[in-house]
Amino acid sequence: MVRKKKEKKPSFFRTQFNLKNPRTKRVLSVLSLLFSLFLLLSFLSHFFHYKHDYFLSKGENAKNIMGVLGRWFSVRLIHRGFGLGAFTITILLGYTSLVSLRWFGKKKYLIISLCLLFFSLWLPLFFATITNSQFDLLHGALGFEILQFLQPILGQIGVLLLLLAFVYVFLEWGLGINFGFQFRTKKSNEKGHESINDIERSDFDSLPKNEENQEDFIGDPLVVKVDPEDEIKEEETENENAPAFDFIVEKQKQEELSNSKKTHYTIETPFDPKLELSSYKFPPVSLLNTYGDKEKLNENSQDLGKSKDLIVDTLKNYKIEISSIKATIGPTVTLFEIVPAPGVKISKIKNLEDDIALSLAALGIRIIAPIPGKGTIGIEVPNKKTVIVSMSSVIRSKKYQESEMALPVLLGKTISNEVYLTDLAKMPHLLMAGATGQGKSVGLNAILVSLLYKRHPAEIKFVLVDPKKVELTLYKALERHYLAKLPGDDKEAIITDNQQVVTTLNSLCIEMDDRYKLLQTAFVRNIEEYNKKFIARKLVPTDEEKHRYLPYIVVVVDEVADLIMTAGKEVEHPIGRLAQLARAVGIHLILATQRPSVNIITGTIKANFPARLAFRVTSRIDSRTILDGNGADQLVGKGDCLFSNGNEMVRLQCPFVDTPEVEKITDYIGSQRGYSNAYVLPEVPNDQGNENGDFDLEDRDALFEDAARVIVNHQQGSTSLIQRKMKIGYNRAGRLIDQLEHANIVGPFEGSKARQVLVPTLEDLEQLLQELK
């Protein structure tokens, strides 16, 4: 028979002293009210006895009716603080208590509180200005200090004018009091009153454009309710003879202006970026393969115990004692954590990497000394039988399904067999490297697939660069859903031409600058705040400010080494700009390379790519280049990788997603109704010269004259010379040589020989350039 557990009753203190308890609220409110009354009486008494109390000698009694404590508060809040402004503080405290006790309604609490706080600062400065005295009864030390700062800048009259301006702005803007100032425009009704169209756009905030203006509205239209009256009748009040134009967007304003004439605007539904593709269905997990027993961990206790004994014996051979050892089995490697005996140097264990590998007959031993955050030393030993981490298993994981990340990326499973999920939006860019056949391309597919399973086509766009022309072609089926490209029907969605890559990267820089302008006009700091504001209908698209919903843009470059070798600075410059600035506007880069050498992964790139994913590389030099440390050269391959994001380095087994799986996913998405076209990037101004054989001197390259001076100065018509001296890519240097040939500055192509320079001196060149102009 199961006994029911007695439920513990909450303690007396937890029930009576809980701030949510109405009784506790009442007690605190009454005490606060009494304290405000104490301060008020202290301040009033102090104004009659300040000559005695302020200069009170030791042992002398205070004349303040509230005693020594009343005198203490009065001196500090009046003389050393706000002067007469101290009364507004005690009034605010008492008013708040009365509102909490429901003696007053909450309807105008915010406005009255702001008014009291405003005058607690305004009064000290005002009395300090008109008295211009150091005696601090009226203005306190605060008012005098503010005046000492402002008076040398504005003068006494300037400070008074500033105070009047503050009062006007506060009353007009803060409290909504109209002083009768009206702006007349060309559009007016028969009675001379402004029409709704004449009110400044800032008053509308998120309201749609008027039909009278006949302006285009970007996005789906707002649902607006307007009173049927076409004109607003004139109403005379005590302060003014002007129509009341009150646009109600908040409940508080509706209550305050309930007795006046209003035009009501209510936004019924927020903007839905997914509305155009509301029928879109995410690909089912069933499209991904499962591998049955190949996904299960092989826990062989005999092999595990044998490996432990071999590690202990090897360390004993070198007179290294250990206190304890434990093992954690992962998909690819087993982590042995050892605690060395007191007095053992870590460096001695770290230097035995090769000896331990020899004793275990294993390839790719990696020693972590010490493990960050633990008082142990880690020895990673490859498993004899590796486990497949399928894409299906990580997609189905609870961590991924319940993720609220902006750009969730699945990088695989850790040694402890936990799914490793990270946010690309917070990386904010990723640098990948790995030798041929070690899993780099599979890793790229895993990243793309994990984003496709989580984000709607309206929320994310991909720019895919594939110089090898074979890795990313499967994703062409996503053109009308997920891909972004340059304007023009002749432009391919999967970018393979190097010159088109340069143009695309420059286009992304323009997109980045445009997005920053939108953020600036919307008064937000990042894409999350901007989209939230746009969805809430607080941003109005206009001809000047083309506000729109901003999807994330993920730029994937499969082989960046080939681009930098052929295009050089033309690629490095836009990549550097995007890496430094594009995070806030939702543009994120993923660069992958087979050769992580220092001339490819330059200092600029490394500085702006803190997140690194390294598969197995061929040398320790390559490992240091990609990870700033050893380890990538000791990986076992087949998706075994190291992920570093700042100081943390984690060993992972990348999820395996095969080419047929990717094809199924892209076919499933591509078969659904998509947008009319791919997401169009901004057009890039043509400053790269004419790529065709016909050359127009009016459309020459911006570096044309500088290149001509280099050629004439060195008397050598060489493309490589222009590359070296001007630090540009081969393609652009070749186009410059062609343009110089058409301008008769260099001769025609002569095979392996350098072209003949037809202009002998710089003086002759300058004359020729003047003629060309």
JSON list of N, CA and C in Angstrom, two decimals, residues 28-74:
[
{"chain": "A", "resi": 28, "resn": "LEU", "atom": "N", "xyz": [3.34, 47.93, 2.72]},
{"chain": "A", "resi": 28, "resn": "LEU", "atom": "CA", "xyz": [4.44, 48.71, 2.15]},
{"chain": "A", "resi": 28, "resn": "LEU", "atom": "C", "xyz": [3.97, 50.07, 1.66]},
{"chain": "A", "resi": 29, "resn": "SER", "atom": "N", "xyz": [2.77, 50.13, 1.08]},
{"chain": "A", "resi": 29, "resn": "SER", "atom": "CA", "xyz": [2.24, 51.39, 0.58]},
{"chain": "A", "resi": 29, "resn": "SER", "atom": "C", "xyz": [1.98, 52.37, 1.71]},
{"chain": "A", "resi": 30, "resn": "VAL", "atom": "N", "xyz": [1.39, 51.86, 2.83]},
{"chain": "A", "resi": 30, "resn": "VAL", "atom": "CA", "xyz": [1.13, 52.74, 3.98]},
{"chain": "A", "resi": 30, "resn": "VAL", "atom": "C", "xyz": [2.43, 53.25, 4.58]},
{"chain": "A", "resi": 31, "resn": "LEU", "atom": "N", "xyz": [3.43, 52.36, 4.72]},
{"chain": "A", "resi": 31, "resn": "LEU", "atom": "CA", "xyz": [4.72, 52.79, 5.25]},
{"chain": "A", "resi": 31, "resn": "LEU", "atom": "C", "xyz": [5.37, 53.83, 4.35]},
{"chain": "A", "resi": 32, "resn": "SER", "atom": "N", "xyz": [5.26, 53.63, 3.02]},
{"chain": "A", "resi": 32, "resn": "SER", "atom": "CA", "xyz": [5.80, 54.60, 2.07]},
{"chain": "A", "resi": 32, "resn": "SER", "atom": "C", "xyz": [5.09, 55.94, 2.18]},
{"chain": "A", "resi": 33, "resn": "LEU", "atom": "N", "xyz": [3.77, 55.91, 2.39]},
{"chain": "A", "resi": 33, "resn": "LEU", "atom": "CA", "xyz": [3.00, 57.15, 2.54]},
{"chain": "A", "resi": 33, "resn": "LEU", "atom": "C", "xyz": [3.41, 57.90, 3.81]},
{"chain": "A", "resi": 34, "resn": "LEU", "atom": "N", "xyz": [3.59, 57.15, 4.90]},
{"chain": "A", "resi": 34, "resn": "LEU", "atom": "CA", "xyz": [4.01, 57.79, 6.15]},
{"chain": "A", "resi": 34, "resn": "LEU", "atom": "C", "xyz": [5.42, 58.39, 6.02]},
{"chain": "A", "resi": 35, "resn": "PHE", "atom": "N", "xyz": [6.30, 57.70, 5.29]},
{"chain": "A", "resi": 35, "resn": "PHE", "atom": "CA", "xyz": [7.65, 58.22, 5.10]},
{"chain": "A", "resi": 35, "resn": "PHE", "atom": "C", "xyz": [7.64, 59.49, 4.26]},
{"chain": "A", "resi": 36, "resn": "SER", "atom": "N", "xyz": [6.78, 59.53, 3.24]},
{"chain": "A", "resi": 36, "resn": "SER", "atom": "CA", "xyz": [6.68, 60.76, 2.42]},
{"chain": "A", "resi": 36, "resn": "SER", "atom": "C", "xyz": [6.15, 61.91, 3.26]},
{"chain": "A", "resi": 37, "resn": "LEU", "atom": "N", "xyz": [5.20, 61.62, 4.17]},
{"chain": "A", "resi": 37, "resn": "LEU", "atom": "CA", "xyz": [4.69, 62.67, 5.07]},
{"chain": "A", "resi": 37, "resn": "LEU", "atom": "C", "xyz": [5.79, 63.15, 6.02]},
{"chain": "A", "resi": 38, "resn": "PHE", "atom": "N", "xyz": [6.60, 62.22, 6.49]},
{"chain": "A", "resi": 38, "resn": "PHE", "atom": "CA", "xyz": [7.74, 62.57, 7.37]},
{"chain": "A", "resi": 38, "resn": "PHE", "atom": "C", "xyz": [8.70, 63.52, 6.63]},
{"chain": "A", "resi": 39, "resn": "LEU", "atom": "N", "xyz": [9.01, 63.20, 5.38]},
{"chain": "A", "resi": 39, "resn": "LEU", "atom": "CA", "xyz": [9.92, 64.05, 4.60]},
{"chain": "A", "resi": 39, "resn": "LEU", "atom": "C", "xyz": [9.32, 65.42, 4.35]},
{"chain": "A", "resi": 40, "resn": "LEU", "atom": "N", "xyz": [8.02, 65.46, 4.04]},
{"chain": "A", "resi": 40, "resn": "LEU", "atom": "CA", "xyz": [7.36, 66.73, 3.75]},
{"chain": "A", "resi": 40, "resn": "LEU", "atom": "C", "xyz": [7.40, 67.65, 4.96]},
{"chain": "A", "resi": 41, "resn": "LEU", "atom": "N", "xyz": [7.07, 67.11, 6.14]},
{"chain": "A", "resi": 41, "resn": "LEU", "atom": "CA", "xyz": [7.09, 67.93, 7.35]},
{"chain": "A", "resi": 41, "resn": "LEU", "atom": "C", "xyz": [8.52, 68.36, 7.69]},
{"chain": "A", "resi": 42, "resn": "SER", "atom": "N", "xyz": [9.49, 67.46, 7.43]},
{"chain": "A", "resi": 42, "resn": "SER", "atom": "CA", "xyz": [10.90, 67.81, 7.69]},
{"chain": "A", "resi": 42, "resn": "SER", "atom": "C", "xyz": [11.34, 68.97, 6.82]},
{"chain": "A", "resi": 43, "resn": "PHE", "atom": "N", "xyz": [10.98, 68.93, 5.53]},
{"chain": "A", "resi": 43, "resn": "PHE", "atom": "CA", "xyz": [11.38, 69.98, 4.59]},
{"chain": "A", "resi": 43, "resn": "PHE", "atom": "C", "xyz": [10.74, 71.32, 4.96]},
{"chain": "A", "resi": 44, "resn": "LEU", "atom": "N", "xyz": [9.41, 71.27, 5.31]},
{"chain": "A", "resi": 44, "resn": "LEU", "atom": "CA", "xyz": [8.72, 72.51, 5.67]},
{"chain": "A", "resi": 44, "resn": "LEU", "atom": "C", "xyz": [9.33, 73.14, 6.92]},
{"chain": "A", "resi": 45, "resn": "SER", "atom": "N", "xyz": [9.62, 72.29, 7.90]},
{"chain": "A", "resi": 45, "resn": "SER", "atom": "CA", "xyz": [10.21, 72.81, 9.14]},
{"chain": "A", "resi": 45, "resn": "SER", "atom": "C", "xyz": [11.62, 73.36, 8.88]},
{"chain": "A", "resi": 46, "resn": "HIS", "atom": "N", "xyz": [12.34, 72.73, 7.95]},
{"chain": "A", "resi": 46, "resn": "HIS", "atom": "CA", "xyz": [13.71, 73.15, 7.69]},
{"chain": "A", "resi": 46, "resn": "HIS", "atom": "C", "xyz": [13.77, 74.56, 7.12]},
{"chain": "A", "resi": 47, "resn": "PHE", "atom": "N", "xyz": [12.75, 74.98, 6.38]},
{"chain": "A", "resi": 47, "resn": "PHE", "atom": "CA", "xyz": [12.75, 76.32, 5.80]},
{"chain": "A", "resi": 47, "resn": "PHE", "atom": "C", "xyz": [12.59, 77.41, 6.87]},
{"chain": "A", "resi": 48, "resn": "PHE", "atom": "N", "xyz": [12.09, 77.04, 8.06]},
{"chain": "A", "resi": 48, "resn": "PHE", "atom": "CA", "xyz": [11.98, 78.01, 9.15]},
{"chain": "A", "resi": 48, "resn": "PHE", "atom": "C", "xyz": [13.20, 77.98, 10.06]},
{"chain": "A", "resi": 49, "resn": "HIS", "atom": "N", "xyz": [13.91, 76.85, 10.10]},
{"chain": "A", "resi": 49, "resn": "HIS", "atom": "CA", "xyz": [15.01, 76.69, 11.05]},
{"chain": "A", "resi": 49, "resn": "HIS", "atom": "C", "xyz": [16.34, 76.36, 10.38]},
{"chain": "A", "resi": 50, "resn": "TYR", "atom": "N", "xyz": [16.47, 76.65, 9.07]},
{"chain": "A", "resi": 50, "resn": "TYR", "atom": "CA", "xyz": [17.69, 76.23, 8.39]},
{"chain": "A", "resi": 50, "resn": "TYR", "atom": "C", "xyz": [18.93, 76.99, 8.89]},
{"chain": "A", "resi": 51, "resn": "LYS", "atom": "N", "xyz": [18.74, 78.25, 9.36]},
{"chain": "A", "resi": 51, "resn": "LYS", "atom": "CA", "xyz": [19.89, 79.03, 9.81]},
{"chain": "A", "resi": 51, "resn": "LYS", "atom": "C", "xyz": [20.54, 78.39, 11.03]},
{"chain": "A", "resi": 52, "resn": "HIS", "atom": "N", "xyz": [19.70, 77.71, 11.82]},
{"chain": "A", "resi": 52, "resn": "HIS", "atom": "CA", "xyz": [20.24, 77.03, 13.00]},
{"chain": "A", "resi": 52, "resn": "HIS", "atom": "C", "xyz": [20.66, 75.60, 12.68]},
{"chain": "A", "resi": 53, "resn": "ASP", "atom": "N", "xyz": [19.82, 74.89, 11.97]},
{"chain": "A", "resi": 53, "resn": "ASP", "atom": "CA", "xyz": [20.07, 73.46, 11.75]},
{"chain": "A", "resi": 53, "resn": "ASP", "atom": "C", "xyz": [21.21, 73.19, 10.79]},
{"chain": "A", "resi": 54, "resn": "TYR", "atom": "N", "xyz": [21.38, 74.05, 9.78]},
{"chain": "A", "resi": 54, "resn": "TYR", "atom": "CA", "xyz": [22.40, 73.77, 8.79]},
{"chain": "A", "resi": 54, "resn": "TYR", "atom": "C", "xyz": [23.80, 73.87, 9.39]},
{"chain": "A", "resi": 55, "resn": "PHE", "atom": "N", "xyz": [23.96, 74.86, 10.31]},
{"chain": "A", "resi": 55, "resn": "PHE", "atom": "CA", "xyz": [25.27, 75.06, 10.95]},
{"chain": "A", "resi": 55, "resn": "PHE", "atom": "C", "xyz": [25.27, 74.50, 12.37]},
{"chain": "A", "resi": 56, "resn": "LEU", "atom": "N", "xyz": [24.57, 73.40, 12.55]},
{"chain": "A", "resi": 56, "resn": "LEU", "atom": "CA", "xyz": [24.40, 72.81, 13.87]},
{"chain": "A", "resi": 56, "resn": "LEU", "atom": "C", "xyz": [25.74, 72.34, 14.43]},
{"chain": "A", "resi": 57, "resn": "SER", "atom": "N", "xyz": [26.05, 72.76, 15.66]},
{"chain": "A", "resi": 57, "resn": "SER", "atom": "CA", "xyz": [27.29, 72.34, 16.31]},
{"chain": "A", "resi": 57, "resn": "SER", "atom": "C", "xyz": [27.10, 71.00, 16.99]},
{"chain": "A", "resi": 58, "resn": "LYS", "atom": "N", "xyz": [28.21, 70.34, 17.29]},
{"chain": "A", "resi": 58, "resn": "LYS", "atom": "CA", "xyz": [28.16, 69.04, 17.93]},
{"chain": "A", "resi": 58, "resn": "LYS", "atom": "C", "xyz": [27.59, 69.17, 19.34]},
{"chain": "A", "resi": 59, "resn": "GLY", "atom": "N", "xyz": [26.61, 68.31, 19.64]},
{"chain": "A", "resi": 59, "resn": "GLY", "atom": "CA", "xyz": [25.98, 68.32, 20.95]},
{"chain": "A", "resi": 59, "resn": "GLY", "atom": "C", "xyz": [24.79, 69.26, 21.04]},
{"chain": "A", "resi": 60, "resn": "GLU", "atom": "N", "xyz": [24.54, 70.04, 19.99]},
{"chain": "A", "resi": 60, "resn": "GLU", "atom": "CA", "xyz": [23.42, 70.99, 19.97]},
{"chain": "A", "resi": 60, "resn": "GLU", "atom": "C", "xyz": [22.19, 70.31, 19.40]},
{"chain": "A", "resi": 61, "resn": "ASN", "atom": "N", "xyz": [21.00, 70.60, 19.94]},
{"chain": "A", "resi": 61, "resn": "ASN", "atom": "CA", "xyz": [19.77, 69.97, 19.48]},
{"chain": "A", "resi": 61, "resn": "ASN", "atom": "C", "xyz": [19.25, 70.65, 18.22]},
{"chain": "A", "resi": 62, "resn": "ALA", "atom": "N", "xyz": [18.68, 69.82, 17.29]},
{"chain": "A", "resi": 62, "resn": "ALA", "atom": "CA", "xyz": [18.09, 70.36, 16.06]},
{"chain": "A", "resi": 62, "resn": "ALA", "atom": "C", "xyz": [16.72, 70.93, 16.36]},
{"chain": "A", "resi": 63, "resn": "LYS", "atom": "N", "xyz": [16.37, 72.04, 15.68]},
{"chain": "A", "resi": 63, "resn": "LYS", "atom": "CA", "xyz": [15.06, 72.66, 15.86]},
{"chain": "A", "resi": 63, "resn": "LYS", "atom": "C", "xyz": [14.00, 72.10, 14.91]},
{"chain": "A", "resi": 64, "resn": "ASN", "atom": "N", "xyz": [14.39, 71.25, 14.00]},
{"chain": "A", "resi": 64, "resn": "ASN", "atom": "CA", "xyz": [13.45, 70.63, 13.06]},
{"chain": "A", "resi": 64, "resn": "ASN", "atom": "C", "xyz": [12.42, 69.83, 13.85]},
{"chain": "A", "resi": 65, "resn": "ILE", "atom": "N", "xyz": [11.15, 69.99, 13.51]},
{"chain": "A", "resi": 65, "resn": "ILE", "atom": "CA", "xyz": [10.08, 69.31, 14.27]},
{"chain": "A", "resi": 65, "resn": "ILE", "atom": "C", "xyz": [10.18, 67.79, 14.16]},
{"chain": "A", "resi": 66, "resn": "MET", "atom": "N", "xyz": [10.91, 67.27, 13.14]},
{"chain": "A", "resi": 66, "resn": "MET", "atom": "CA", "xyz": [11.08, 65.83, 12.99]},
{"chain": "A", "resi": 66, "resn": "MET", "atom": "C", "xyz": [12.41, 65.36, 13.57]},
{"chain": "A", "resi": 67, "resn": "GLY", "atom": "N", "xyz": [13.07, 66.21, 14.34]},
{"chain": "A", "resi": 67, "resn": "GLY", "atom": "CA", "xyz": [14.24, 65.81, 15.07]},
{"chain": "A", "resi": 67, "resn": "GLY", "atom": "C", "xyz": [15.50, 65.75, 14.21]},
{"chain": "A", "resi": 68, "resn": "VAL", "atom": "N", "xyz": [16.50, 65.02, 14.75]},
{"chain": "A", "resi": 68, "resn": "VAL", "atom": "CA", "xyz": [17.80, 64.91, 14.09]},
{"chain": "A", "resi": 68, "resn": "VAL", "atom": "C", "xyz": [17.68, 64.22, 12.74]},
{"chain": "A", "resi": 69, "resn": "LEU", "atom": "N", "xyz": [16.83, 63.18, 12.66]},
{"chain": "A", "resi": 69, "resn": "LEU", "atom": "CA", "xyz": [16.68, 62.46, 11.40]},
{"chain": "A", "resi": 69, "resn": "LEU", "atom": "C", "xyz": [16.04, 63.34, 10.33]},
{"chain": "A", "resi": 70, "resn": "GLY", "atom": "N", "xyz": [15.05, 64.14, 10.74]},
{"chain": "A", "resi": 70, "resn": "GLY", "atom": "CA", "xyz": [14.43, 65.07, 9.79]},
{"chain": "A", "resi": 70, "resn": "GLY", "atom": "C", "xyz": [15.42, 66.10, 9.29]},
{"chain": "A", "resi": 71, "resn": "ARG", "atom": "N", "xyz": [16.26, 66.59, 10.23]},
{"chain": "A", "resi": 71, "resn": "ARG", "atom": "CA", "xyz": [17.30, 67.55, 9.84]},
{"chain": "A", "resi": 71, "resn": "ARG", "atom": "C", "xyz": [18.31, 66.90, 8.89]},
{"chain": "A", "resi": 72, "resn": "TRP", "atom": "N", "xyz": [18.65, 65.63, 9.14]},
{"chain": "A", "resi": 72, "resn": "TRP", "atom": "CA", "xyz": [19.64, 64.92, 8.30]},
{"chain": "A", "resi": 72, "resn": "TRP", "atom": "C", "xyz": [19.14, 64.76, 6.86]},
{"chain": "A", "resi": 73, "resn": "PHE", "atom": "N", "xyz": [17.88, 64.35, 6.71]},
{"chain": "A", "resi": 73, "resn": "PHE", "atom": "CA", "xyz": [17.31, 64.21, 5.36]},
{"chain": "A", "resi": 73, "resn": "PHE", "atom": "C", "xyz": [17.20, 65.57, 4.68]},
{"chain": "A", "resi": 74, "resn": "SER", "atom": "N", "xyz": [16.83, 66.60, 5.41]},
{"chain": "A", "resi": 74, "resn": "SER", "atom": "CA", "xyz": [16.64, 67.93, 4.82]},
{"chain": "A", "resi": 74, "resn": "SER", "atom": "C", "xyz": [17.94, 68.49, 4.28]}
]
